[in-house]
Amino acid sequence: MMHRTTINLDEAIYRKVMRLAHSKGKSMARTIEELLRNSLNKNSRSNIIPPLHLNNGPLPGINIADRDRLYDLMEDR
């Protein structure tokens, strides 16, 4: 489930987030979500992603840890 919210950002932070989002080709909302997730999980063991399978892996160039990119790929199909 996703929740919508409004946040107020300092102008300097806003500009940095916009530049980062643009450089990654992502929306500002997704960029802020990733930054928050990384910050909240910084010292958590959840950063360790266990293998999902042993023999069959994802297609070359697909990062299964990048949820947003996977959603984008699924929407394109």
XYZ file of C-alpha atoms in Angstrom:
77
model
C 0.000 0.000 0.000
C 1.287 3.464 -0.870
C 0.481 6.603 1.110
C 0.458 10.115 -0.269
C 1.859 12.962 1.767
C 3.041 16.535 1.384
C 6.457 17.596 2.623
C 8.150 20.975 2.855
C 11.757 21.101 1.683
C 14.396 23.741 2.105
C 15.208 25.265 -1.311
C 18.783 23.907 -1.316
C 17.611 20.374 -0.483
C 14.880 20.605 -3.114
C 17.419 21.542 -5.796
C 19.768 18.697 -4.782
C 16.963 16.132 -4.862
C 15.754 17.424 -8.241
C 19.276 17.141 -9.701
C 19.671 13.628 -8.291
C 16.270 12.543 -9.635
C 17.075 13.981 -13.058
C 20.496 12.292 -13.161
C 18.881 8.909 -12.366
C 15.963 9.432 -14.733
C 13.478 8.994 -11.903
C 10.694 11.071 -10.437
C 11.280 13.239 -7.424
C 8.850 11.102 -5.395
C 10.735 7.882 -6.179
C 14.045 9.548 -5.449
C 12.855 10.806 -2.047
C 11.431 7.348 -1.270
C 14.771 5.707 -2.106
C 16.693 8.237 -0.020
C 14.400 7.655 2.957
C 14.529 3.867 2.565
C 18.329 3.891 2.384
C 18.580 6.184 5.385
C 16.168 4.122 7.491
C 17.854 0.841 6.558
C 21.405 2.163 6.853
C 22.268 0.201 9.982
C 19.711 -2.543 9.485
C 20.461 -6.121 8.490
C 17.662 -5.766 5.907
C 20.257 -4.312 3.510
C 21.484 -7.872 2.991
C 19.443 -9.375 0.190
C 19.424 -13.182 0.299
C 19.689 -15.058 -3.004
C 16.296 -15.753 -4.536
C 17.351 -18.894 -6.403
C 20.385 -21.036 -7.101
C 20.309 -22.013 -10.775
C 18.164 -19.586 -12.775
C 19.023 -15.920 -12.382
C 17.522 -12.733 -13.764
C 18.173 -11.625 -17.316
C 21.480 -9.792 -17.896
C 21.255 -6.116 -16.964
C 18.267 -6.523 -14.632
C 18.928 -5.681 -11.010
C 16.344 -7.522 -8.915
C 17.127 -5.249 -5.956
C 15.907 -2.159 -7.877
C 12.165 -2.411 -7.256
C 11.306 0.813 -9.066
C 13.125 -0.255 -12.246
C 11.426 -3.677 -12.144
C 8.012 -1.977 -11.890
C 8.948 0.246 -14.854
C 9.958 -2.817 -16.894
C 6.728 -4.636 -16.005
C 4.626 -1.618 -17.016
C 6.349 -1.492 -20.419
C 5.225 -5.048 -21.250
